[in-house]
């Protein structure tokens, strides 16, 4: 077992993982349902199939990604050939959240393994069924000294964080992200933090309102709003508000029917703590639509809130649930006031047929990534980096970038011996003018 140097071995283990995931796909989907009634369609689309596709693409590309890349040399080093070697960091810790518990645990593990690391994965304790099946699959696919799952909550995390790691990849809340960063600082361990935030969704007067409503309803209520890049709140141009709300309600009913609780396509809140937090947010607000809840089932219906105050509970923290506050704006300054009140979000969405307005919005604010005229879609393109900025995270992954972040990029200059230009060597007398001319010319 030489996963550090033997690329073939890495590929074989990833193929074994692929086999075990495909073989157990039904059980994974069932576990996700048992944990919080994740609908089968969403489980396949956003969890099992997403991971399978990531695995296939990694297996296909690993030989190419692992190769040292040749870069154009600096003339100062003439004659030389210059390379970047990809070196595995060593031992990698992955800590995952509960909302996409299969995908967000497996994808970093796959890339870390592909890059030649040993991986310890701690999935979320809030999705015990999914975490158990992840542990079984990893045990079947890898030698324990190559990849291992440690189950448990904060105590298990604490124990793991007390050790020295060569890389830590964390997905979760801002609060815990800071705990991870502090622990990593002890050993100067490099980290990726995939966190959250309050994601604005701006709709101007030129937007195709009906289509915008459809795409927002999908991105907001998939996984019952428990998605890090779900629109957190709407900022709609004042005159469009009533019409837009009518479309939102129409689209919610089209998607989930009139008896949403009975829809097989609508998930539940993960646990009592979050159900209480979310219903608390609704209690003090003017509900335009929805607002129903059931503690016995951790159910909260898709809920639209009318113009909450910026200091209200629903606007004070990341919602991370099926509640959508609708705020209005009259001027761009109004948009500024709201967006600048919060830390840099993970995503921002703008719906507009006015190109210059859309471009202005995506360049004026700092955020992880986003879409013009859609929601969530930027997550799905493996060629786009996925990650936050500021409080919404540091570092980005997906596709080849995931392989790259789990590799140290080692710079190598291979100098030719057939020529040795005397310019750089002491004594420097009379060489300054000449070297300046060379540098100017370069
Ligand atoms: P969380 O931070 O509570 O937990 C994440 C992981 O950290 C879990 O494995 C948990 O056991 C562990 N953990 C919890 N408390 C800890 C502590 N005190 N010390 C050490 N480890 C601890 O997050 P969550 O509730 O699982 O997920 C929701 C959050 O994650 C939201 O803020 C959401 O925006 C964010 N998120 C971000 C992304 C992204 O890709 N950027 C994806 C999904 C979720």
mmCIF file of C-alpha atoms in Angstrom, residues 202-209 235-241 243 329-332 335 350-354 357:
data_model
loop_
_atom_site.group_PDB
_atom_site.id
_atom_site.type_symbol
_atom_site.label_atom_id
_atom_site.label_comp_id
_atom_site.label_asym_id
_atom_site.label_seq_id
_atom_site.Cartn_x
_atom_site.Cartn_y
_atom_site.Cartn_z
ATOM 1 C CA UNK A 202 -31.786 40.858 -6.156
ATOM 2 C CA UNK A 203 -34.666 41.288 -8.625
ATOM 3 C CA UNK A 204 -34.918 44.413 -10.722
ATOM 4 C CA UNK A 205 -37.781 45.788 -12.822
ATOM 5 C CA UNK A 206 -36.481 44.218 -16.062
ATOM 6 C CA UNK A 207 -36.397 40.640 -14.698
ATOM 7 C CA UNK A 208 -38.533 37.862 -16.124
ATOM 8 C CA UNK A 209 -40.508 37.636 -12.892
ATOM 9 C CA UNK A 235 -34.417 42.316 -2.528
ATOM 10 C CA UNK A 236 -37.081 43.170 -5.090
ATOM 11 C CA UNK A 237 -37.661 46.492 -6.815
ATOM 12 C CA UNK A 238 -40.598 48.105 -4.981
ATOM 13 C CA UNK A 239 -43.056 48.175 -7.934
ATOM 14 C CA UNK A 240 -42.483 44.497 -8.714
ATOM 15 C CA UNK A 241 -43.162 43.196 -5.209
ATOM 16 C CA UNK A 243 -46.584 40.557 -8.780
ATOM 17 C CA UNK A 329 -35.622 48.603 -2.673
ATOM 18 C CA UNK A 330 -36.196 51.846 -4.542
ATOM 19 C CA UNK A 331 -32.612 52.911 -5.251
ATOM 20 C CA UNK A 332 -29.255 51.183 -5.556
ATOM 21 C CA UNK A 335 -29.495 47.641 -1.906
ATOM 22 C CA UNK A 350 -29.308 38.826 -9.484
ATOM 23 C CA UNK A 351 -32.333 38.517 -11.756
ATOM 24 C CA UNK A 352 -32.343 41.137 -14.480
ATOM 25 C CA UNK A 353 -32.507 41.561 -18.243
ATOM 26 C CA UNK A 354 -30.362 44.653 -17.885
ATOM 27 C CA UNK A 357 -27.231 46.363 -13.786
#
